[in-house]
Each structure stands twice: as structure tokens, then as C-alpha cells.
Coordinates of C-alpha atoms and ligand atoms in Angstrom, one line a residue:
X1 CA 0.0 0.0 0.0
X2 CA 2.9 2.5 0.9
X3 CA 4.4 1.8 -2.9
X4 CA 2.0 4.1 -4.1
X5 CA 2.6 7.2 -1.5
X6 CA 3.7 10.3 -3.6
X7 CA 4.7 13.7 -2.0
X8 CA 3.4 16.8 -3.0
X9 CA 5.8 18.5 -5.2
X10 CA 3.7 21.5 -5.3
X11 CA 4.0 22.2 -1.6
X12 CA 7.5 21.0 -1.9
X13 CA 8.0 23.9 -4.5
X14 CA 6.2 26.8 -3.2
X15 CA 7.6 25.6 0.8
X16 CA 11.0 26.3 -1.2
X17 CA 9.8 29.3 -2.7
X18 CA 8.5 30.7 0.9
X19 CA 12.0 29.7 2.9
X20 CA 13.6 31.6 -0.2
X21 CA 11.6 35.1 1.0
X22 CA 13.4 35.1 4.0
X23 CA 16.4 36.9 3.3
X24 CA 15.9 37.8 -0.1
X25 CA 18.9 38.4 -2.8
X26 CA 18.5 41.1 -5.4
X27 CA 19.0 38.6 -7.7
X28 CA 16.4 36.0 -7.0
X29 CA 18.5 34.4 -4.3
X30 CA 18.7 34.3 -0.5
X31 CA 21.4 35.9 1.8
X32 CA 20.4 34.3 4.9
X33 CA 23.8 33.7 6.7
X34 CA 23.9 31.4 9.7
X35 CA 23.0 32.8 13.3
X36 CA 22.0 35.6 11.9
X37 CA 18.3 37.3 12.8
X38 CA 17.1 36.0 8.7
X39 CA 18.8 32.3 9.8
X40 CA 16.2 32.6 13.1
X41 CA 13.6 33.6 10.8
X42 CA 13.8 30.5 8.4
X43 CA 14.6 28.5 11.6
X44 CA 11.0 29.7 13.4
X45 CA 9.4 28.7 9.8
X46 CA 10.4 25.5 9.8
X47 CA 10.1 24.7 13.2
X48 CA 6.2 26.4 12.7
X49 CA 5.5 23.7 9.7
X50 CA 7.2 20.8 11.7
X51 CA 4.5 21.7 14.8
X52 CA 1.5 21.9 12.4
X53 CA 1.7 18.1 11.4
X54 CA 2.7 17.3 15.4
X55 CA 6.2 17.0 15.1
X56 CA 8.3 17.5 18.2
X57 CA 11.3 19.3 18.7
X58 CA 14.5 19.1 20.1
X59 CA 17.4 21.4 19.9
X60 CA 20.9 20.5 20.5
X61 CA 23.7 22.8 22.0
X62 CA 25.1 23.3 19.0
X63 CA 21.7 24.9 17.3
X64 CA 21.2 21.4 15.4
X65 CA 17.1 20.9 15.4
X66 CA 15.5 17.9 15.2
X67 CA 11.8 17.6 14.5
X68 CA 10.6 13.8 15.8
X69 CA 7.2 11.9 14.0
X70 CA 6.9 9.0 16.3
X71 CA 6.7 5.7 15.4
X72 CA 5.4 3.0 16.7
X73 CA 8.5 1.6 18.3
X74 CA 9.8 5.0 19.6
X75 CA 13.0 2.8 21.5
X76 CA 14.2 2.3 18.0
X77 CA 16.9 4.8 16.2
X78 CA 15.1 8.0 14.3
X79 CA 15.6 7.5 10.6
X80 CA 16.6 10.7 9.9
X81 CA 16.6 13.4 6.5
X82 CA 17.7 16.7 6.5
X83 CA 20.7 19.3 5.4
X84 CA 21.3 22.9 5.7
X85 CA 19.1 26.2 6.2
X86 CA 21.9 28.5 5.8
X87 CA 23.1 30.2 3.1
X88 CA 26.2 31.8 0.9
X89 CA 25.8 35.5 0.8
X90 CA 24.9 35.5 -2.3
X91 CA 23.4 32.0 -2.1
X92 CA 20.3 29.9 -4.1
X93 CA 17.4 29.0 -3.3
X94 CA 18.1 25.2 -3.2
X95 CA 21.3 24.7 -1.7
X96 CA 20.5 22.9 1.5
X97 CA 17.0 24.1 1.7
X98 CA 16.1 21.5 -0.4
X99 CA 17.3 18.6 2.2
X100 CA 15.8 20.0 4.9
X101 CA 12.5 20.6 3.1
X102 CA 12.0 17.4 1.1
X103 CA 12.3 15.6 4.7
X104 CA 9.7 17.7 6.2
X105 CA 7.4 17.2 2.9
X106 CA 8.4 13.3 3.1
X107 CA 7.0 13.4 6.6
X108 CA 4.1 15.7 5.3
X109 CA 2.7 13.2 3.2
X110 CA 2.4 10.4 6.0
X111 CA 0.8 13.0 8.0
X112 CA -1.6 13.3 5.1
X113 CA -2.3 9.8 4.7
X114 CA -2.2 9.1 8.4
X115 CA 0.6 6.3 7.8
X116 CA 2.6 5.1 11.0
X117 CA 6.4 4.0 10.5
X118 CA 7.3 1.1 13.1
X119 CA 11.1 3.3 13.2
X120 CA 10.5 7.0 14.3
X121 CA 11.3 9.4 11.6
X122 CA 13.1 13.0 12.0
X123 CA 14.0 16.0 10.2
X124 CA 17.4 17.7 10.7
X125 CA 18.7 21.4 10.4
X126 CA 22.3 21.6 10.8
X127 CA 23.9 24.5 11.7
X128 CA 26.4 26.5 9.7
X129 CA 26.9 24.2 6.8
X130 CA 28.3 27.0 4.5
X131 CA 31.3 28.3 6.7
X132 CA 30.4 31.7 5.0
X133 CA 29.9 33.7 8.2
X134 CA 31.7 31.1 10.6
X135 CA 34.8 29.1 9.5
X136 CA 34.9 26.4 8.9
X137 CA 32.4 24.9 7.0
X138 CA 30.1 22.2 8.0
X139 CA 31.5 23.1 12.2
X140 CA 27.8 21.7 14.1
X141 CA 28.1 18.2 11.8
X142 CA 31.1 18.0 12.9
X143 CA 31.0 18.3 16.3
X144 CA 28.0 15.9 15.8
X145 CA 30.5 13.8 14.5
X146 CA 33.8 14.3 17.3
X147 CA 35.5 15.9 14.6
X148 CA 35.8 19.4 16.8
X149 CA 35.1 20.2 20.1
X150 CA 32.3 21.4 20.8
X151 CA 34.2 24.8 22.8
X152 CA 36.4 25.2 19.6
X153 CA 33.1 25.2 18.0
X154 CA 31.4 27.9 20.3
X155 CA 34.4 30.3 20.1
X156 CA 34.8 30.3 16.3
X157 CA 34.0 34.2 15.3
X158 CA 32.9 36.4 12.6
X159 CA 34.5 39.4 11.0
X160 CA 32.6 41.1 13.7
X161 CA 34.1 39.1 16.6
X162 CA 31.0 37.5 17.3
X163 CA 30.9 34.0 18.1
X164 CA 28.8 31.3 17.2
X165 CA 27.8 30.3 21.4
X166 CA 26.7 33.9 21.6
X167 CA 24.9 34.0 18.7
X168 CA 23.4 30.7 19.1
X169 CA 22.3 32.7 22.7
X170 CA 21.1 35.8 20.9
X171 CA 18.8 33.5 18.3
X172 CA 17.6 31.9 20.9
X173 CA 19.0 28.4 19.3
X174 CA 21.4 27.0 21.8
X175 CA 19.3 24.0 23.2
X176 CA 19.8 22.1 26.4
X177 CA 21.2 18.7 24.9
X178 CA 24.9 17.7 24.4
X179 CA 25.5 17.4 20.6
X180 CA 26.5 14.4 19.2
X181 CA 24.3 12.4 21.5
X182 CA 21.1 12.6 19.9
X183 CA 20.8 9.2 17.8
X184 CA 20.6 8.6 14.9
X185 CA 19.4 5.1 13.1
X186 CA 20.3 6.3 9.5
X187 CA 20.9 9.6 7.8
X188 CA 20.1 10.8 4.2
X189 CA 20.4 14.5 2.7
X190 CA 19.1 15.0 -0.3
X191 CA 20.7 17.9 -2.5
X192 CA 21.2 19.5 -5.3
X193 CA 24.3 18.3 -7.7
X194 CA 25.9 21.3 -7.7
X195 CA 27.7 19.9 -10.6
X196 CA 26.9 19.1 -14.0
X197 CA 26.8 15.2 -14.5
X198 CA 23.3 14.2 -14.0
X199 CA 21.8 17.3 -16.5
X200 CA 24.2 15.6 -19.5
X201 CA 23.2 12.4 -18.6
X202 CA 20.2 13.4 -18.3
X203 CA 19.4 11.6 -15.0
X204 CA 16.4 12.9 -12.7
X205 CA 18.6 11.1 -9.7
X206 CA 21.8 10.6 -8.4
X207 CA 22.5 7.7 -6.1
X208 CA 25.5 9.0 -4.0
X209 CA 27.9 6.9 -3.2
X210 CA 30.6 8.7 -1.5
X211 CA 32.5 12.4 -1.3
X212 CA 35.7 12.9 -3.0
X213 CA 38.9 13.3 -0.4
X214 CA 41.0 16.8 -0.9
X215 CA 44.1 17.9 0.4
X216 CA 45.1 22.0 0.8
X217 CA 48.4 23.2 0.6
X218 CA 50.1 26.4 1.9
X219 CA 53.0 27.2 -1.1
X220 CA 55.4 29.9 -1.1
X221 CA 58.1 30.3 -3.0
X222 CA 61.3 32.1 -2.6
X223 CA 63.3 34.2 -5.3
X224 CA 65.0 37.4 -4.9
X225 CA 63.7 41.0 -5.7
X226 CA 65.6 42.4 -7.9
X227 CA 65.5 45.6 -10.5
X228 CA 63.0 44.8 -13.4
X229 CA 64.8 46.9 -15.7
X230 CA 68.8 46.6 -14.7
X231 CA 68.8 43.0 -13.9
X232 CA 69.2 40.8 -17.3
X233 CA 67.3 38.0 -18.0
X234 CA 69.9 35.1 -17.6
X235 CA 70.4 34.5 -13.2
X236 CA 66.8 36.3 -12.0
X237 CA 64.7 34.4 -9.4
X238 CA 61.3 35.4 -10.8
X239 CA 59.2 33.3 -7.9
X240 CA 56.0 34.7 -10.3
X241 CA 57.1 32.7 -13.1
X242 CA 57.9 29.3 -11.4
X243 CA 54.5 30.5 -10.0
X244 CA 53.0 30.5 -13.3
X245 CA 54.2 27.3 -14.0
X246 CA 53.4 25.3 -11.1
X247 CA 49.7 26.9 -11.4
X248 CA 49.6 25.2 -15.1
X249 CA 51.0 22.3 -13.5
X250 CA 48.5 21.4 -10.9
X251 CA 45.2 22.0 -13.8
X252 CA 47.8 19.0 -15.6
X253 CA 47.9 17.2 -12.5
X254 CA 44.1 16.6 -12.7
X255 CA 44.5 15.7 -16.5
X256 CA 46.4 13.2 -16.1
X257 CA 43.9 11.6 -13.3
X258 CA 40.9 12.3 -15.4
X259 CA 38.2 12.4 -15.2
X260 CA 37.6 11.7 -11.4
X261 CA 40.1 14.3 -10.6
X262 CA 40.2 18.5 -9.8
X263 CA 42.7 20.6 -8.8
X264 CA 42.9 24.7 -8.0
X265 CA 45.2 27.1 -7.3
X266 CA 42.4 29.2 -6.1
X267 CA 44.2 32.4 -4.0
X268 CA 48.2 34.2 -4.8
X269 CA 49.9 36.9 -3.3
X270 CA 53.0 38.5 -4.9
X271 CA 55.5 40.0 -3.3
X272 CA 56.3 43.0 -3.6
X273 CA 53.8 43.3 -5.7
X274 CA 55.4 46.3 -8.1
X275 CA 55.6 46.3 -11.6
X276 CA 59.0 47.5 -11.6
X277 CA 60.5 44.4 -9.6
X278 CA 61.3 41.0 -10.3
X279 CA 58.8 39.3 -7.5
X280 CA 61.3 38.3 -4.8
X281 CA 58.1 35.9 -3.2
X282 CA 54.9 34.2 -3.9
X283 CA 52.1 32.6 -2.0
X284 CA 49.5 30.7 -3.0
X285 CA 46.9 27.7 -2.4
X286 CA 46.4 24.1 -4.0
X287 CA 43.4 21.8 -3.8
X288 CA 43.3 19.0 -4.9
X289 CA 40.7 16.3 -5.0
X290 CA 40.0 12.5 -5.9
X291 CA 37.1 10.0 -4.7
X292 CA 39.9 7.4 -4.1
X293 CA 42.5 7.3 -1.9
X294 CA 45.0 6.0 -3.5
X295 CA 45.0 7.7 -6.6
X296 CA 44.6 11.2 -3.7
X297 CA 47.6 10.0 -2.5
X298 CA 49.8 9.5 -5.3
X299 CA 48.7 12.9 -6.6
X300 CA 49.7 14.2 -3.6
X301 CA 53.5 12.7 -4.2
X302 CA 53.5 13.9 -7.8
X303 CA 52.5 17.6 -6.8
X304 CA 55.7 17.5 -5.0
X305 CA 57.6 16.3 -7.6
X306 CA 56.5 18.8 -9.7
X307 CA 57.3 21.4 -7.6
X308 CA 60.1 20.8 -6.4
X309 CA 61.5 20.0 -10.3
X310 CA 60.3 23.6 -11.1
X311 CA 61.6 25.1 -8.0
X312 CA 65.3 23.7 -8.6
X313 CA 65.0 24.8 -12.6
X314 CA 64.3 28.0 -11.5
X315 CA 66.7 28.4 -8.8
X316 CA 64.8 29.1 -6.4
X317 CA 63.3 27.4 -2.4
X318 CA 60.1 26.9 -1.2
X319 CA 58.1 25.8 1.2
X320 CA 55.2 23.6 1.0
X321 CA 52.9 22.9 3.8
X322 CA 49.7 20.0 3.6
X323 CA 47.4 22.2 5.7
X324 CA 44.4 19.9 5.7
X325 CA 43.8 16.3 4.8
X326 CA 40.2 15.3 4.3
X327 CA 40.2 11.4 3.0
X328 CA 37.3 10.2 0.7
X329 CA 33.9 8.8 2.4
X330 CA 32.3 6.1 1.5
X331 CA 28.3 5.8 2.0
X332 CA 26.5 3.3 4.3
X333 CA 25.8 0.2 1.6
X334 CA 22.4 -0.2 3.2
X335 CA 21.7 3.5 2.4
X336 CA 23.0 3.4 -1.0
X337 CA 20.8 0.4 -2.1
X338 CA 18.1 2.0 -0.5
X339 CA 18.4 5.3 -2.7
X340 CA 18.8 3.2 -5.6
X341 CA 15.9 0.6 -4.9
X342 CA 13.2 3.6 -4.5
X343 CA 14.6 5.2 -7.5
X344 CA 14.5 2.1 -9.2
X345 CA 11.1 0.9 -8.2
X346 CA 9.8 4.4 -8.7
X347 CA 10.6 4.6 -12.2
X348 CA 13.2 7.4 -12.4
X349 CA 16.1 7.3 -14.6
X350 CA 19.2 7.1 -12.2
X351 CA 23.1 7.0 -11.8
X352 CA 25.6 6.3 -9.2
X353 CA 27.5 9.8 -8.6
X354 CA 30.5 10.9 -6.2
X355 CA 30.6 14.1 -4.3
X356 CA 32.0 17.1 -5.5
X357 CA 31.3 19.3 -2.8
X358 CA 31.8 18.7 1.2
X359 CA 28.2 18.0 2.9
X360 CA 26.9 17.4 6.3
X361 CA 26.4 14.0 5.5
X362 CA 30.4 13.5 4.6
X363 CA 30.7 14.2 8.1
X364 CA 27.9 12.4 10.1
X365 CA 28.4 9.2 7.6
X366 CA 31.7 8.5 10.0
X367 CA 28.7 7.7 13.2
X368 CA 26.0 6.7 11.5
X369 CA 25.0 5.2 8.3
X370 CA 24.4 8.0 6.1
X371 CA 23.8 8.3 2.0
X372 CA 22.3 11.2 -0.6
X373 CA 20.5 11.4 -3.3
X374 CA 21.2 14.4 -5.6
X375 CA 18.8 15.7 -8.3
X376 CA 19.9 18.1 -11.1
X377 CA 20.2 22.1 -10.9
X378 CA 20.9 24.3 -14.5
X379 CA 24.1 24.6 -15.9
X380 CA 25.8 23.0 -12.6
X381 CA 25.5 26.6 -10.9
X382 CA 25.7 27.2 -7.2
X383 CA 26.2 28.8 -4.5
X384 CA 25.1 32.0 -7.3
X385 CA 21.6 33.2 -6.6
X386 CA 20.6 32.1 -10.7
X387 CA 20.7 28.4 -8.8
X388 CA 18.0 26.6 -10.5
X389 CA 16.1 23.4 -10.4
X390 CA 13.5 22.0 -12.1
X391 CA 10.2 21.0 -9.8
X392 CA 9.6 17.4 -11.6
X393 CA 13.3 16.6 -10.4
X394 CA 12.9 17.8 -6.9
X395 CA 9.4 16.0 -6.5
X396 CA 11.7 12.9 -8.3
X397 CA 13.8 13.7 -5.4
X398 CA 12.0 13.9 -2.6
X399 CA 9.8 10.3 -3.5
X400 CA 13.1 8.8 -3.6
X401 CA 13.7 10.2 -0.3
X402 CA 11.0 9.3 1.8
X403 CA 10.8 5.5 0.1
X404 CA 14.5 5.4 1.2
X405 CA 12.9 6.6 4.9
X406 CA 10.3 4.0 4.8
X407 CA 12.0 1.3 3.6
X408 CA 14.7 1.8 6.5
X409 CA 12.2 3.1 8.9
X410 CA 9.7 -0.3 8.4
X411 CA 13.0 -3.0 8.5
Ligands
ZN501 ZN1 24.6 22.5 0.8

């Protein structure tokens, strides 16, 4: 009988549309940054819909909400959806929102048609998934998952020199329990792809399977400042040009691991930074990323290679620092066939898909078993305000979502 619930993408859609208001962009988007009064705002909203279908709620210290459906075994593990209610400052409308609100429409619908899961089910906001206001990205996840403590967590500050604990305080979002004990039976996010694979496949669904591991780097390199107009050619340290090179070099890096591979140099500062001196110093950042750990790895030795080959034609010393080492994730098997049977059995055309982008779910997947399920948005674009997606795909979506809930919900 439950094979033939469907959500309401409508509501889905226009629930989207009416989070969206809340902060409004001038270009369509949302600027609703976390902790801030606009983050409150969508928070009340939510919180408000969750109440109207007799939801209960339960705030964690770190601002984490979850809103409880009961089962009828209420000693068993929540089956959990959810993602993100904050946004970049010149964010979409989808971009987390989407997660969040395709659990609360999954648990909408069996409100509607008065269906009890024998699991509870729950919908999760995390807090301060972008990293825009706060650094870093993803922090209340990861306390949820040990990754930081939960002080580090509190004291982390804005450009203003706010921090998170007071602003938690101010918004009135800094609930009584600990995070990170709340349980949690299972865990999927759906999202948008924020990438460009399922719209050329034309896929309505992506069956995630895991996030891609990255590595940052810290490089600077040393040459000598010298006159740009007296010194000739043969015997300068130009640290811009080894620069130049090495920046061509790490976009070849990622060529030669296609097509699973990316690499960046994504910030540079020259030193001195005149046009009439050779530049005596650079700095600048490398990403790098892989789904598999091995092939991250040995990326990660050829970088150095490179680099040090140019550095040593050049003449010139460096120093290269690994200032964070994320490794891949792998998704809960369960999950994963889960996602795929519901997209399967529901008819949508589906792949399996890795990650691009970091996710609360690449964190809580290392306590609890966790998968996503991604739909399509235009072009790839986000974390822009055009962010688009279609309403058929997020309705495709959010189906596959709450089938994945019930199926792991009735067990
Ligand atoms: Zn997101």
C-alpha cells in the first residue's frame, strides 16, 4: 500500500519558494547567513510547519534541530533526512534548503495519509553548513560527529568578533542537549548536484555513493627581488614565473587523473607586488581532490615532484605545507541500495554519482550510516543566486527520499 505514496511537489515547491523570501537576494536568491536574525527567521518557519503536522522538537547545543514523528516503536533509532538552512551570501534558493524541506514534505505526506512508520522518523537542520559567516564549513556536523570540540566550536567568530555560542544565545537556538548524543538510526540528505553530470546524462537522480577526499596546501616560493629593468634575464629568481608554471601544472595534474580528478590554485599573493620588480616571493593555495585514496595519494607525491623540479630549474626554495587532509567517504551500503531501490522501483532514470562538494552527510556518515540522493540544478550553478532546479526533479527527489525513509524506517 505504501508503494504508491507520492509527495506533494507542489507544496515541496512553493515551501522552497516561501524559505527563499526570507532573506531575499537582489538577484532571486537568498542571503540568509547562519545565526543571523534572517537564519532565526527561516529556523521559526520551519520549526512552525514541523508543529503543524505534530512534530516534536528538540534542539541541540550546537543549534542542530531535530523535529521527531513518532513511530510506533519510539526505542528504536530515528531515521533521519535533513541538510542545511543556511546560506552563501549571495546564495540559491536550493542549496541545503532542499534537504531540509523534502524531509519535512516526506513526513508531510504520512501525516496526510495518516501512515505510521514502526522506526520514528526526524527532520534535521544543521547549523552552519556553509562556513560563510563562521569558519569552517560544516562546524555543528562536525561536532556531531567528534571531529571538533564542541568549545572550539562555540568560540569560532565572525568578522565582527561575534561567536557562534553567543549567537546561538542571541537567536535563541542554543538548546539544552549535548551534541552528538542525539541518535541517529540512519541519515540521508538529499541535494542538489551542484555539478553538471546528471543534467548531461540526463538523469532525474543521483545515487550517492561517496564524497571525494582533498588535500590544501600552503605554497610559497622564494626568489630574490631584484631591478625589473637593470637586472638581465639570464640568473633572476622570478618566484611569479615558477608561479605560473606550477599553477599550469597542478590543472595538468588533474588531467592526467581524469576524469575523477580537480585541482585549484584558487588564492596568490605577490611579493612585492610592483611592476618594476622582479617578484622576490609568492604565495598561494592548492586543492586538490580524488574520490579514491590512493589515486589522492599518489597525486599528492606527484604535486611534490613537480614542484620541487620547477623550483630547482628556477633556482629558487620553497616551502610547501599540507594544511588539511580530508580522505574520501564512503556511504552506508544499506543507504546506497536504499536510494537506488526507490529510484528504481519508482521509475526514475538514475546513476551512481561521487561528491564534489563537502556535505553534512560527509561528516555524520563516520557515526551513523548515512547516503544522498542528488537531483539536477541548471548549468551546474551554485552557491550563485541564478541556482535553479526544475520542480519534476525535486518531487523525483523527494519520493526517492521518503521511500529510502520507509523502507529503512519499516525493516
Ligand atoms: Zn549545501
Amino acid at each position: 500500500m505504501n508503494q504508491d505514496l507520492r509527495v506533494d511537489g507542489q507544496r515541496l515547491w512553493d515551501s522552497i519558494m516561501a524559505m527563499a523570501e526570507i532573506g531575499p537576494g537582489q538577484h532571486g536568491g537568498s542571503c540568509r547567513l547562519a545565526l543571523t536574525d534572517e537564519d532565526r527567521e527561516g529556523r521559526d518557519l520551519f520549526v512552525g510547519w514541523c508543529r503543524d503536522i505534530g512534530c516534536s522538537i528538540e534542539i541541540d547545543d550546537m543549534g542542530n534541530i531535530f523535529a521527531r514523528r513518532d513511530g510506533r516503536n519510539n526505542d528504536l533509532p530515528p531515521i533521519v533526512a535533513g541538510s542545511h538552512l543556511d546560506t552563501q551570501p549571495h546564495g540559491g534558493k536550493f542549496d541545503g534548503i532542499y534537504g531540509v524541506l523534502a524531509g519535512l514534505e516526506a513526513l508531510r505526506t504520512l501525516h496526510e495519509h495518516n501512515v505510521t512508520t514502526e522506526a520514528p522518523l526526524e527532520v534535521v537542520v544543521w547549523t552552519n553548513e556553509e562556513g560563510s559567516r563562521f569558519a569552517p564549513a560544516m562546524i555543528a556536523s562536525g561536532v556531531y560527529a567528534g571531529l571538533f570540540e564542541k568549545d572550539y566550536a562555540w568560540a569560532r567568530s565572525d568578522s565582527d568578533g561575534k561567536t557562534i555560542g553567543e549567537e546561538l544565545q542571541r537567536i535563541g537556538y542554543r538548546g539544552d542537549s549535548p551534541c552528538g548524543e542525539h541518535t541517529i538510526g540512519a541519515l540521508f540528505e538529499a541535494h542538489i548536484e551542484q555539478g553538471p553530470i546528471l543534467e548531461a546524462e540526463q538523469k532525474q537522480v543521483g545515487v550517492v555513493v561517496g564524497g571525494q577526499g582533498q588535500r590544501w596546501y600552503d605554497l610559497r616560493i622564494r626568489g630574490r627581488d631584484s631591478h625589473a629593468g637593470s637586472t638581465p634575464m639570464p640568473g633572476r629568481r622570478d618566484a611569479l614565473v615558477a608561479a605560473a608554471e606550477i599553477i599550469s601544472m597542478v590543472r595538468d595534474l588533474a588531467l592526467d587523473f581524469a576524469p575523477q580528478a580537480v585541482a585549484t590554485v584558487g588564492e596568490m599573493s605577490v611579493f612585492p607586488n610592483s611592476r618594476n620588480t622582479i617578484p622576490g616571493e609568492v604565495f598561494l593555495t592548492i586543492d586538490i581532490r580524488n574520490p579514491d585514496e590512493d589515486k589522492l595519494a599518489e597525486m599528492a607525491r606527484e604535486l611534490r615532484v613537480c614542484i620541487t623540479d620547477c623550483i630547482d630549474k628556477n633556482e629558487l626554495d620553497f616551502g610547501l605545507d599540507e594544511i588539511w587532509d580530508k580522505p574520501p567517504v564512503n556511504f552506508d551500503a544499506g543507504c546506497i541500495a536504499a536510494v537506488e531501490a526507490a529510484s528504481r522501483e519508482l521509475g526514475y532514470s538514475h546513476q551512481r554519482i561521487v561528491s564534489g562538494a563537502g556535505h553534512d552527510a560527509c561528516q555524520v556518515c563516520l557515526v551513523a550510516p548515512t547516503s544522498m540522493i542528488f537531483v539536477p540544478c541548471a548549468g551546474g550553478l551554485s552557491h550563485n543566486e541564478a541556482e535553479s532546479a526544475e520542480p519534476a526533479d525535486l518531487e523525483a527527489g523527494c519520493n526517492v527520499l521518503l521511500h529510502a525513509m520507509l523502507t529503512l524506517a519499516n525493516r
